[in-house]
XYZ file of C-alpha atoms in Angstrom:
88
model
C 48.158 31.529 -11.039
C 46.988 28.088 -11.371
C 43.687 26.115 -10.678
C 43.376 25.444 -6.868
C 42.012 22.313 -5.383
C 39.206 21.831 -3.233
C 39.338 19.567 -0.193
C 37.849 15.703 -0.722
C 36.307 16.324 2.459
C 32.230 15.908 2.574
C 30.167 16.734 4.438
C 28.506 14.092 6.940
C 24.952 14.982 8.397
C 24.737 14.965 12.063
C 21.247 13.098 13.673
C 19.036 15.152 16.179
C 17.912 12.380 17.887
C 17.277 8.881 18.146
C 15.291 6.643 15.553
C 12.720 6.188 17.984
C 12.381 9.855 18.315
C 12.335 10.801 14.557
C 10.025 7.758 14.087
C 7.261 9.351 16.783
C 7.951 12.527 15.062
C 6.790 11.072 11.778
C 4.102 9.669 12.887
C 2.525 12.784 14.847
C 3.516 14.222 11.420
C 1.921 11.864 9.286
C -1.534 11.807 11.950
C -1.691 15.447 12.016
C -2.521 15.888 8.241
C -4.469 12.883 8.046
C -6.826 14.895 10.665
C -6.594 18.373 8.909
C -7.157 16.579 5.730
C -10.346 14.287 6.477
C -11.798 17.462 8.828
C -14.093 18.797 5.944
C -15.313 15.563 4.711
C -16.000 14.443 8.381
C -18.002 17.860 8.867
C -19.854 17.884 5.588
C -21.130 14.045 6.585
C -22.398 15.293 9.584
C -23.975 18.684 8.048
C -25.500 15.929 5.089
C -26.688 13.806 7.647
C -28.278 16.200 9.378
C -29.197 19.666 7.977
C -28.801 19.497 4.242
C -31.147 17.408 3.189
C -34.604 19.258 4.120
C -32.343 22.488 3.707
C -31.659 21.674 0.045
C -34.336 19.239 -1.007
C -37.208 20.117 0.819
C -39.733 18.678 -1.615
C -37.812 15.106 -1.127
C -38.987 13.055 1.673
C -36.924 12.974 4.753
C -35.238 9.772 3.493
C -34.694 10.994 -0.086
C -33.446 14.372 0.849
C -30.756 12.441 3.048
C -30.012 10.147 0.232
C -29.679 13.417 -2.159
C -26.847 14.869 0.393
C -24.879 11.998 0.552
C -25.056 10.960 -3.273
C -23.113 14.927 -3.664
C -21.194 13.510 -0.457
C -20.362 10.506 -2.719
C -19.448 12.612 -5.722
C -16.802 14.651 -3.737
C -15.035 11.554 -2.365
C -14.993 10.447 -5.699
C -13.553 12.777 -7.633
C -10.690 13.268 -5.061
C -8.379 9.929 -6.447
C -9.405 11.200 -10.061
C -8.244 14.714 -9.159
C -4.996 13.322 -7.647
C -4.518 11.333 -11.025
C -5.305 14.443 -13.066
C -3.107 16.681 -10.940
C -0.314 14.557 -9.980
């Protein structure tokens, strides 16, 4: 018995639906985890805004203890591009 040849057929991928559809599908996609990813920096601004600075520096002025929360607020957004060059 002898090699056998496969069929030259390939196989062709069918579309489920229109551009426009995959397109809207992207982009509710795409929106989706720009929301889930933003959601804790959104809440933390709001929680440094408005509790964490006389919660954590309560011997800082009202201004200063703001400006303390948002300068650790600062230091998270920017170590997330040097993370993403680190872990990439």
């Amino acid at each position: 018995m002898g090699m056998t040849e496969l069929g030259t057929e390939r196989a062709t991928a069918v579309p489920h639906g229109s551009a426009g559809q995959q397109r809207r599908r992207v982009i509710k996609a795409s929106a989706a985890g720009t929301v889930i990813e933003w959601y804790d920096f959104t809440l933390y601004g709001l929680a440094a805004a408005l509790v964490f600075g006389p919660l954590y520096f309560p011997g800082a002025g009202s201004l200063a203890g703001t400006m303390a929360a948002f300068g650790t607020f600062a230091v998270g957004l920017g170590a997330r591009p040097i993370g993403g060059l680190v872990f990439a």
